[in-house]
Amino acid sequence: MKGKRLMDILKTLAEEFSLKDYQVTNTVNLIDEGNTIPFIARYRKELTGSIDDQVLRNLNDRLNYLRNLLERKEQVKTQINEQGKLTDEIENALAAANTLTEVEDIYRPFRPKRRTRATIARDRGLEPLSLIIFAQETKEDISVLALNYVNAENGVETSDDAIAGALDIIAETISDDANYRSYIRKATFESGFVVAKAKDENASSVYDMYKDFTEPVKKIAQHRVLAINRGEKEDVLSVKIEAPVEEILSRLNTLIVKNNVSTSKYMSMAVEDAYHRLIAPSIEREIRNDLTEKAEEGAMKVFSENLRQLLLAPPVKDKVVLALDPGFRTGCKVAVIDGTGKTLETGVIYATPPASKIEESKKKLIPMIEKHSVEIIAIGNGTASRETEQFVVDMLKEIDRKIYYIIVNEAGASVYSASKLGAEEFPDFDVALRSAVSIGRRLQDPLAELVKIDPKSIGVGQYQHDMNQKRLGETLGGVVEACVNNKLGSKAFEQCAGFLRVPGGDNWLDNTGVHPESYKAAKSLLEKLKLRYEDIGAGFWKKYGSDVNSLAKELDIGAPTLSDIIKELEKPGRDVRDEMPPPILKSDLITMEQLVPGMILKGTVRNVIDFGVFVDIGVHQDGLVHISQISDKYIKHPLDAVSVGEVVDVKVLSVDLNKKRISLSMKLNA
């Protein structure tokens, strides 16, 4: 039976992802063997049919869901069977259920309940009366019939008490019906509205646009879901879902209430009570949870892509960097780092308020810059960054040679500096000095430095702290894993070996992306083409190569693997980050006050969110390019057009000095 269930899952995955059976079977086997997604995507193309890493991750997520679904079905089936209530109809319904929600709907009537109005009514002996009313076949007057169930000792003192208790039982029975719940859930989603109101209409807050907000449930943007959730959590907004109540009640009455003079009035009362008291609040919670879950998943995809771009930002190689971690009262921490990341000298200056020891700070830094031949100054973008930048610009005017500076995103640097790893790496440095070193190294090699930090602390995206933190950690961890595999152990080495680069190693293939398991194939290729290591490089395949498929058969390796080997040999030792535009280095300062509408500037994308992108144009305050101003073509999401770290040209649309807001456009000719 277990084998059949797995086959059903494999079939479902093949259909949903439009893949062949062998691709799904091999991929699931590879995942179950403990292989990482990057490894499978890069080095097991023959087995998977070259499925890319994003599809593999989605398939893995869906695989886990389907397995959890099957497990829950078995649990529910067992629990209903233990109650002696399992029927063929229930078994078939469970087998046909495609979501966890459907399974829970089926289980609802059998789930052990806390003490409800219906259970109290049953304890009072009113279930027989509820069955009579629910059957809707009697011609007797219900109020007279109910007298037979009056029992003061049980708390049923009048016929009205008996009828009320019976209707409580009927309302709960209606509420537990999976078909009714399914209809109501769909109707609420399709025709309902998300409504947000300010709890204090006179108070101003960041949630002002949601003071009187209404949007269809099925159309609400994901970032708005997260925004109103946070507003509700902070007790600024009240949020609810307005369902098409009249439509739902009319439909339920048509389905449930029969044209019976004695019972129709009571059944209509039970239907209304079931909906308002039991079903509607539950469905509202389910829909809001579902909206939140989908919004979080969407946000995590944005986080993931932003993080990937940040990790793969081009390094500034072989440059001596003077790194500054700005501060006010505690001063600005200084670290000079050579081209390999080694710390040469450290110190503290007090160039910003309240001390403002400008000349003293210059006398300390300029000799340091000259002594170590500093080429670039990296300034952290946190507290006192703007004041430190002004100091640096003024200081650079007193140095004869050209030295550039750059603002570096320091998110997470304090987390690293206070971590066990930071203490182990720099045991003699205080926390702030470690942070300065981290800022400098981020410029020299972002990937090598950022992998030391929990990716959740890097802060790319929106509403990060509102996410399911476990799921967010898993998702962002997968991105880091895809960018650099840094695990240990024999199985882990197999996974990471191909991703490592060892310049100047004993084996020249160690400085390529060829996996050690394919070294023999790479050498066979060169022998076949009668080439030496010195002969490889850009264009070698075009000059010496032949048909990949036929050559793969001769060498007894897969064609996808051979193609990857050829790509690596055309660019041995390549760093994919070198192909990206370098960061913008600055030598002068502009302020918000200098910005005027129409000005064209070059900037760096710092963050991508659902409704736009934030661009650093060198004035300390990032400007917002709304999604409508990104491209002349329609784009569904900003990620379709731009990415974190990308250098873009922008036009200033407006500047609000009071609110410190800059509106930008990437439509330069508009």
XYZ file of C-alpha atoms in Angstrom:
670
model
C 0.000 0.000 0.000
C 2.896 2.280 0.834
C 4.305 1.757 -2.656
C 0.944 2.600 -4.233
C 0.694 5.829 -2.231
C 4.162 6.850 -3.399
C 3.216 6.055 -6.992
C 0.128 8.251 -6.630
C 2.321 11.121 -5.389
C 4.792 10.665 -8.225
C 1.942 10.669 -10.752
C 0.490 13.844 -9.260
C 3.861 15.601 -9.356
C 4.454 14.569 -12.959
C 1.053 15.980 -13.981
C 1.325 19.220 -11.998
C 4.865 20.045 -13.155
C 4.432 18.666 -16.702
C 7.382 16.322 -16.223
C 8.060 12.807 -17.378
C 7.708 9.917 -14.947
C 11.441 9.161 -14.885
C 12.265 12.797 -14.064
C 9.989 12.831 -11.030
C 10.978 9.348 -9.821
C 14.701 10.065 -10.062
C 14.348 13.502 -8.466
C 12.381 12.156 -5.487
C 14.933 9.368 -5.015
C 17.786 11.891 -5.077
C 16.019 14.097 -2.510
C 15.314 11.114 -0.269
C 18.990 10.129 -0.445
C 19.890 13.462 1.137
C 21.170 15.318 -1.914
C 20.819 19.097 -1.872
C 18.815 20.929 -4.512
C 21.842 22.831 -5.924
C 23.762 19.568 -6.266
C 20.863 17.825 -8.006
C 20.327 20.772 -10.361
C 24.002 21.066 -11.284
C 25.398 17.535 -11.206
C 22.511 15.123 -11.768
C 21.073 16.513 -14.993
C 21.021 13.119 -16.727
C 18.792 11.716 -13.989
C 16.444 14.701 -13.735
C 16.310 15.659 -17.396
C 17.999 18.997 -16.574
C 15.270 20.349 -14.272
C 16.387 23.777 -13.016
C 16.855 24.549 -9.331
C 13.711 26.683 -8.940
C 11.457 23.939 -10.318
C 13.287 21.450 -8.101
C 12.596 23.561 -5.010
C 8.924 23.920 -5.916
C 8.698 20.201 -6.573
C 10.336 19.472 -3.219
C 7.856 21.744 -1.412
C 4.935 20.075 -3.180
C 6.352 16.627 -2.411
C 6.438 17.472 1.292
C 2.867 18.799 1.154
C 1.533 15.686 -0.588
C 3.308 13.432 1.888
C 1.852 15.405 4.803
C -1.561 15.201 3.128
C -1.343 11.418 2.845
C -0.169 11.102 6.431
C -3.051 13.254 7.673
C -5.553 11.230 5.630
C -4.319 8.052 7.329
C -4.525 9.670 10.760
C -8.094 10.871 10.166
C -9.140 7.517 8.752
C -7.749 5.722 11.809
C -9.347 8.138 14.270
C -12.784 7.867 12.631
C -12.459 4.077 12.471
C -11.630 3.936 16.193
C -14.977 5.644 16.813
C -16.692 2.898 14.787
C -18.028 5.467 12.318
C -15.899 4.838 9.221
C -18.015 4.205 6.118
C -17.257 3.620 2.444
C -18.543 7.123 1.722
C -16.093 8.685 4.186
C -13.220 6.570 2.859
C -13.982 7.663 -0.688
C -14.240 11.288 0.364
C -10.849 11.094 2.086
C -9.300 9.427 -0.949
C -10.649 12.179 -3.214
C -9.542 15.066 -0.943
C -6.809 17.146 -2.575
C -6.043 19.570 0.244
C -5.530 19.491 3.990
C -8.527 21.810 4.335
C -10.795 19.239 2.669
C -9.480 16.514 4.983
C -10.155 18.661 8.056
C -13.679 19.404 6.794
C -14.351 15.659 6.559
C -12.935 15.065 10.030
C -14.775 17.963 11.676
C -17.940 16.019 12.702
C -15.756 13.346 14.343
C -13.218 15.588 16.041
C -13.438 15.503 19.842
C -15.148 18.753 20.817
C -14.879 20.980 23.798
C -18.138 21.480 25.666
C -20.402 23.334 23.225
C -24.020 24.393 23.297
C -24.801 21.330 21.179
C -23.029 18.883 23.522
C -24.873 20.442 26.484
C -28.164 19.989 24.627
C -27.330 16.339 23.930
C -26.532 15.823 27.607
C -29.977 17.201 28.386
C -31.575 14.534 26.182
C -32.599 16.824 23.323
C -30.998 14.948 20.426
C -34.193 12.970 19.584
C -36.091 16.247 19.255
C -33.353 17.668 17.008
C -33.594 14.608 14.769
C -37.345 15.037 14.409
C -36.976 18.696 13.461
C -34.036 18.001 11.146
C -35.950 15.262 9.307
C -38.655 17.856 8.503
C -41.343 15.200 8.084
C -43.583 15.684 11.145
C -46.898 17.497 10.923
C -47.160 18.018 14.685
C -46.755 21.419 16.243
C -43.109 21.513 17.361
C -43.838 23.639 20.422
C -46.314 20.983 21.587
C -43.966 18.129 20.693
C -41.173 19.827 22.617
C -43.183 19.535 25.862
C -42.233 15.853 25.942
C -38.607 16.919 26.483
C -39.132 19.396 29.296
C -37.135 18.280 32.327
C -36.356 20.877 34.970
C -33.714 18.676 36.585
C -31.774 18.691 33.295
C -32.166 22.442 32.892
C -34.973 22.204 30.305
C -37.773 24.125 31.991
C -39.968 25.067 28.996
C -40.713 23.906 25.469
C -38.804 26.945 24.221
C -35.743 25.685 26.141
C -36.132 22.284 24.496
C -36.472 23.782 21.001
C -33.480 26.092 21.556
C -31.320 23.153 22.605
C -32.466 21.051 19.645
C -31.651 23.903 17.260
C -28.174 24.167 18.798
C -27.622 20.524 17.864
C -28.945 21.116 14.330
C -26.776 24.249 13.896
C -23.661 22.291 14.842
C -24.628 19.468 12.475
C -24.998 21.964 9.611
C -21.712 23.620 10.572
C -19.884 20.283 10.457
C -21.075 19.434 6.938
C -18.055 19.467 4.599
C -20.127 20.322 1.504
C -21.734 23.373 3.079
C -18.401 24.629 4.381
C -16.803 24.138 0.984
C -19.549 26.183 -0.698
C -19.375 28.979 1.905
C -15.592 29.130 1.724
C -15.697 29.462 -2.057
C -18.505 32.043 -2.023
C -16.711 34.143 0.593
C -13.453 34.032 -1.331
C -15.051 34.824 -4.695
C -17.496 37.531 -3.562
C -16.242 38.709 -0.173
C -14.258 41.825 0.755
C -11.347 42.459 3.078
C -12.288 45.500 5.161
C -9.896 47.457 7.368
C -10.822 50.413 9.588
C -8.732 52.685 11.787
C -9.496 52.199 15.474
C -8.808 55.898 15.984
C -9.835 57.833 12.880
C -8.138 61.004 14.095
C -4.739 59.448 14.737
C -2.130 59.477 11.983
C 0.089 56.448 11.385
C 1.966 54.575 8.680
C -1.320 52.741 8.066
C -3.245 55.836 6.950
C -4.033 54.329 3.544
C -5.864 51.524 5.365
C -8.002 53.796 7.578
C -11.041 53.023 5.452
C -9.927 50.216 3.172
C -11.988 47.739 1.158
C -10.750 45.288 -1.484
C -12.145 42.030 -2.924
C -10.703 38.976 -1.188
C -9.706 37.331 -4.448
C -7.902 40.445 -5.728
C -6.114 41.825 -2.676
C -2.388 42.282 -3.222
C -0.118 40.197 -1.044
C 1.828 43.128 0.390
C -1.469 44.703 1.503
C -2.398 41.513 3.342
C 0.857 41.693 5.295
C 0.442 45.433 5.912
C -3.073 45.188 7.380
C -2.024 42.160 9.421
C 0.722 44.213 11.008
C -1.648 47.149 11.542
C -4.075 44.822 13.293
C -1.280 43.303 15.387
C -0.188 46.779 16.476
C -3.820 47.542 17.451
C -4.075 50.380 14.928
C -6.524 48.668 12.560
C -9.565 46.453 12.917
C -9.824 43.932 10.098
C -12.621 41.657 8.959
C -13.932 39.860 5.919
C -17.377 40.884 4.708
C -19.028 37.880 3.082
C -22.057 37.887 0.735
C -24.314 36.943 3.650
C -27.689 37.175 1.908
C -26.490 35.068 -1.009
C -25.038 32.420 1.328
C -28.107 32.214 3.591
C -30.430 32.013 0.594
C -28.387 29.154 -0.858
C -28.217 27.290 2.473
C -31.959 27.627 3.010
C -32.570 26.267 -0.500
C -30.307 23.282 0.178
C -31.416 22.505 3.726
C -34.896 23.802 4.527
C -37.890 21.847 3.239
C -41.329 23.356 2.718
C -42.797 21.993 5.942
C -45.243 24.098 7.908
C -44.181 22.667 11.278
C -40.387 22.792 10.912
C -39.329 25.287 8.213
C -39.294 28.255 10.606
C -37.067 26.414 13.060
C -34.752 25.057 10.381
C -34.256 28.556 8.968
C -33.363 29.737 12.464
C -30.843 26.889 12.792
C -29.319 27.693 9.389
C -28.849 31.352 10.293
C -27.381 30.494 13.690
C -25.063 27.881 12.145
C -23.742 30.405 9.670
C -23.328 33.474 11.882
C -22.182 31.795 15.103
C -20.244 28.758 13.888
C -19.346 28.802 10.189
C -18.625 32.439 9.306
C -16.015 33.103 12.050
C -14.267 29.827 11.224
C -14.267 30.461 7.462
C -13.023 34.017 8.004
C -10.082 32.672 10.036
C -9.348 30.055 7.380
C -9.416 32.564 4.525
C -7.304 35.100 6.362
C -4.812 32.379 7.282
C -4.749 31.267 3.662
C -4.244 34.843 2.413
C -1.466 35.321 4.953
C 0.219 32.051 4.046
C 0.165 32.883 0.333
C 1.370 36.433 1.021
C 4.215 35.096 3.142
C 5.197 32.607 0.445
C 5.181 35.413 -2.122
C 7.236 37.647 0.170
C 9.686 34.822 0.800
C 10.235 34.432 -2.930
C 11.061 38.145 -3.099
C 13.332 37.798 -0.048
C 15.023 34.834 -1.684
C 15.705 36.593 -4.968
C 16.910 39.747 -3.200
C 19.202 37.683 -0.993
C 20.557 35.750 -3.969
C 21.421 38.977 -5.765
C 22.990 40.414 -2.623
C 25.116 37.313 -2.039
C 26.239 37.296 -5.656
C 27.045 41.020 -5.741
C 30.335 41.620 -7.567
C 33.372 41.708 -5.261
C 35.809 44.601 -5.234
C 38.944 42.492 -5.482
C 42.530 43.173 -4.430
C 41.815 46.644 -3.051
C 43.037 48.000 0.295
C 39.916 49.196 2.106
C 39.459 51.527 5.040
C 36.176 50.520 6.687
C 34.180 52.843 8.925
C 31.395 51.738 11.275
C 29.739 55.099 12.053
C 28.513 56.130 15.482
C 27.708 59.234 17.502
C 28.515 58.976 21.208
C 30.735 55.884 20.919
C 32.649 57.219 17.929
C 33.346 55.736 14.512
C 35.233 52.419 14.507
C 38.002 52.147 11.896
C 39.582 49.083 10.284
C 42.098 48.934 7.429
C 41.915 45.693 5.448
C 44.305 44.531 2.746
C 43.280 42.967 -0.561
C 43.030 39.498 0.989
C 40.771 40.597 3.855
C 43.528 40.698 6.463
C 43.156 43.408 9.108
C 46.170 45.762 9.062
C 45.185 48.419 11.597
C 42.219 49.488 13.701
C 41.179 52.547 15.661
C 38.391 54.911 16.740
C 37.681 58.493 15.656
C 35.124 61.017 16.936
C 34.300 63.021 13.822
C 30.538 63.270 14.415
C 28.439 64.950 17.127
C 28.529 65.239 20.063
C 32.354 65.240 20.041
C 32.858 66.532 16.451
C 36.657 66.266 16.653
C 37.040 66.846 12.920
C 40.695 67.921 12.705
C 41.852 65.359 15.223
C 40.064 62.625 13.248
C 41.664 63.758 9.980
C 45.128 63.715 11.575
C 44.497 60.139 12.618
C 42.958 58.830 9.384
C 45.061 60.518 6.674
C 48.373 58.998 7.859
C 46.614 55.653 8.130
C 45.376 55.997 4.540
C 48.822 56.911 3.252
C 50.649 54.282 5.290
C 48.579 51.414 3.876
C 47.894 52.924 0.429
C 44.137 52.777 0.978
C 42.213 52.825 -2.303
C 38.546 52.762 -1.194
C 36.706 53.848 1.948
C 33.668 51.735 2.946
C 31.112 53.467 5.177
C 28.389 51.526 6.974
C 24.884 52.828 6.280
C 23.632 52.787 9.890
C 23.508 55.451 12.594
C 25.618 58.548 11.849
C 26.313 57.350 8.302
C 25.383 60.670 6.703
C 27.537 62.692 9.094
C 30.451 60.292 8.584
C 30.035 60.540 4.815
C 30.238 64.348 4.996
C 33.408 64.079 7.062
C 34.960 61.646 4.547
C 34.125 63.877 1.565
C 35.772 66.866 3.264
C 38.801 64.804 4.258
C 39.336 63.400 0.756
C 39.732 66.954 -0.554
C 42.927 67.179 1.495
C 44.485 64.101 -0.121
C 46.316 64.580 -3.410
C 45.476 61.245 -5.010
C 42.023 60.010 -6.063
C 40.348 57.888 -3.402
C 36.752 56.737 -3.723
C 34.249 55.864 -1.059
C 31.083 53.751 -1.020
C 28.165 53.282 1.362
C 27.879 49.627 2.388
C 24.709 47.989 3.703
C 25.629 46.935 7.222
C 22.460 44.943 8.018
C 23.395 41.980 10.179
C 26.959 43.197 10.848
C 26.174 43.683 14.534
C 24.725 40.172 14.650
C 27.960 38.746 13.255
C 30.182 40.874 15.494
C 28.387 39.627 18.626
C 28.278 36.009 17.457
C 30.439 33.096 18.551
C 31.960 33.014 15.065
C 32.900 36.693 15.287
C 34.519 36.141 18.670
C 36.469 33.158 17.370
C 37.636 35.051 14.274
C 38.656 38.223 16.149
C 39.121 37.321 19.827
C 41.166 40.482 20.523
C 38.667 42.915 18.951
C 35.695 44.431 20.690
C 32.268 43.994 19.113
C 32.256 47.336 17.272
C 35.657 46.755 15.664
C 34.514 43.347 14.376
C 31.576 45.140 12.802
C 33.924 47.575 11.005
C 35.989 44.681 9.626
C 32.800 42.982 8.446
C 31.716 46.157 6.613
C 35.044 46.344 4.765
C 35.039 42.687 3.857
C 31.479 42.955 2.551
C 32.788 45.294 -0.106
C 35.734 43.017 -0.952
C 33.719 39.792 -1.106
C 30.021 40.045 -0.177
C 29.381 36.316 -0.421
C 32.281 35.262 1.794
C 31.238 37.709 4.509
C 27.457 37.436 4.381
C 27.405 33.639 4.671
C 28.628 34.123 8.250
C 25.324 35.760 9.149
C 21.886 34.242 9.642
C 20.221 35.233 6.336
C 17.151 36.441 8.247
C 19.339 39.178 9.751
C 20.462 40.584 6.391
C 17.145 42.379 5.981
C 16.227 42.245 2.303
C 12.509 42.339 1.619
C 9.488 43.577 3.495
C 7.550 42.504 6.631
C 10.356 40.061 7.382
C 9.586 39.832 11.097
C 5.937 39.007 10.381
C 6.816 35.803 8.548
C 6.721 32.249 9.811
C 10.311 32.357 11.058
C 10.957 28.624 10.687
C 9.753 28.623 7.093
C 11.632 31.856 6.359
C 14.816 30.363 7.769
C 14.456 27.247 5.638
C 13.757 29.277 2.498
C 16.613 31.741 2.921
C 18.919 28.945 4.030
C 18.197 27.243 0.720
C 19.281 30.392 -1.113
C 22.581 30.501 0.748
C 23.019 26.810 0.017
C 22.467 27.490 -3.663
C 25.040 30.299 -3.660
C 27.724 28.459 -1.741
C 27.727 24.952 -0.352
C 29.643 24.996 2.932
C 28.771 21.728 4.676
C 31.156 19.136 6.088
C 31.384 15.356 6.077
C 31.709 12.785 3.304
C 28.167 13.165 1.944
C 28.419 16.925 2.266
C 31.759 17.000 0.463
C 30.154 15.151 -2.426
C 27.500 17.875 -2.485
C 29.847 20.868 -2.208
C 33.010 19.736 -3.999
C 31.948 20.995 -7.420
C 31.025 24.419 -6.057
C 34.428 25.038 -4.445
C 37.286 26.781 -6.247
C 40.948 26.193 -5.339
C 43.190 28.583 -7.319
C 46.741 27.309 -7.733
C 45.928 23.792 -6.509
C 47.764 20.628 -7.520
C 44.968 19.739 -9.921
C 43.992 22.567 -12.277
C 40.434 21.213 -12.384
C 40.074 22.207 -8.702
C 39.730 25.804 -9.885
C 36.702 24.988 -12.056
C 33.078 24.044 -11.469
C 33.751 20.504 -12.721
C 32.804 18.042 -9.977
C 35.632 15.663 -8.929
C 33.489 12.734 -10.053
C 33.792 14.151 -13.607
C 37.553 14.863 -13.570
C 38.215 11.657 -15.481
C 35.680 12.670 -18.128
C 37.236 16.155 -18.423
C 40.686 14.679 -18.924
C 39.328 12.162 -21.437
C 37.810 15.056 -23.365
C 41.150 16.836 -23.607
C 42.901 13.621 -24.600
C 40.287 12.994 -27.266
C 40.811 16.489 -28.678
C 44.598 16.253 -28.148
C 44.597 19.382 -26.028
C 46.692 20.521 -23.081
C 45.506 22.628 -20.149
C 47.157 25.659 -21.795
C 44.896 25.221 -24.841
C 41.571 25.622 -23.050
C 39.800 28.936 -22.576
C 37.296 31.118 -24.390
C 36.416 29.729 -27.799
C 38.416 26.498 -27.495
C 35.360 24.330 -28.135
C 34.425 26.182 -31.287
C 37.937 25.643 -32.582
C 38.478 22.031 -31.551
C 35.044 20.668 -30.761
C 32.577 18.406 -32.486
C 29.001 17.252 -31.903
C 28.372 17.079 -28.135
C 25.905 14.186 -28.265
C 28.136 11.888 -30.313
C 31.209 12.790 -28.268
C 29.302 12.119 -25.041
C 28.567 8.590 -26.237
C 32.223 8.043 -27.100
C 33.317 9.235 -23.652
C 30.483 7.317 -21.958
C 29.071 10.321 -20.101
C 25.798 12.213 -20.327
C 25.482 15.007 -22.851
C 24.323 17.576 -20.196
C 27.379 16.787 -18.052
C 29.705 17.099 -21.052
C 28.131 20.452 -21.958
C 28.743 21.707 -18.414
C 32.355 20.518 -18.501
C 32.916 22.381 -21.777
C 31.441 25.596 -20.304
C 33.765 25.343 -17.315
C 36.812 24.715 -19.493
C 35.981 27.756 -21.603
C 36.174 29.935 -18.470
C 38.406 28.133 -15.933
C 38.409 29.791 -12.526
C 35.608 32.137 -13.510
C 33.592 33.938 -10.868
C 30.031 34.523 -12.081
C 29.964 37.701 -10.004
C 32.613 39.247 -12.256
C 30.020 39.387 -15.033
C 27.800 41.720 -13.014
C 28.146 45.520 -12.989
C 30.545 46.744 -10.262
C 29.263 48.875 -7.374
C 29.179 52.641 -7.785
C 32.180 54.315 -6.136
C 31.792 57.962 -5.092
C 34.139 60.875 -4.602
C 31.680 63.644 -3.735
C 28.434 64.150 -1.863
C 24.965 65.351 -2.844
C 22.097 66.023 -0.449
C 18.319 65.720 -0.647
C 18.146 69.499 -0.739
C 20.088 69.466 -4.024
C 17.629 67.130 -5.742
C 15.194 68.681 -8.224
C 12.504 67.022 -10.365
C 13.850 65.938 -13.739
C 17.398 65.308 -12.489
C 18.918 62.111 -13.930
C 21.093 60.097 -11.539
C 22.792 56.735 -11.406
C 21.842 54.524 -8.467
C 22.016 51.043 -7.013
C 18.934 48.925 -6.302
C 18.988 48.217 -2.564
C 15.683 46.435 -2.090
C 12.916 44.983 -4.245
C 9.377 44.739 -2.866
C 5.991 43.917 -4.343
C 5.074 47.473 -5.279
C 8.430 48.844 -6.378
C 12.151 49.135 -5.722
C 14.271 51.270 -3.423
C 17.295 52.826 -5.103
C 20.361 54.308 -3.417
C 21.215 57.501 -5.318
C 23.867 58.641 -2.840
C 21.833 60.942 -0.594
C 21.536 58.654 2.422
C 17.778 58.305 1.895
C 16.838 55.678 -0.687
C 14.314 56.726 -3.314
C 11.262 54.671 -4.330
C 10.572 53.688 -7.911
C 6.929 52.587 -7.949
C 6.207 49.522 -10.072
C 4.336 51.755 -12.530
C 7.546 53.754 -13.095
C 9.913 50.830 -13.683
C 9.218 49.974 -17.311
C 7.201 51.111 -20.314
C 6.134 47.491 -20.697
C 3.690 45.780 -18.363
C 5.437 43.846 -15.597
C 3.702 41.660 -13.044
C 6.372 42.138 -10.380
C 9.426 44.430 -10.060
C 11.674 41.350 -10.054
C 10.687 40.846 -13.684
C 12.725 43.942 -14.547
C 15.317 44.667 -11.835
C 17.276 42.973 -9.060
C 19.155 43.909 -5.890
C 22.609 45.298 -6.631
C 21.738 46.338 -10.175
C 23.014 49.755 -11.259
C 20.205 51.791 -12.851
C 19.565 55.267 -14.240
C 16.694 57.079 -12.549
C 14.889 60.382 -12.880
C 13.781 62.371 -9.838
C 9.999 62.855 -9.837
C 9.492 64.551 -6.491
C 11.213 65.208 -3.169
C 9.435 65.596 0.192
C 12.007 66.962 2.650
C 9.637 66.854 5.636
C 8.762 63.182 5.209
C 12.210 62.344 3.772
C 10.657 60.732 0.697
C 12.125 60.638 -2.783
C 10.013 59.509 -5.720
C 11.952 58.224 -8.726
C 11.264 56.868 -12.195
C 13.216 54.558 -14.484
C 11.221 55.908 -17.447
C 13.770 58.532 -18.396
C 11.943 59.784 -21.490
C 8.472 59.965 -19.983
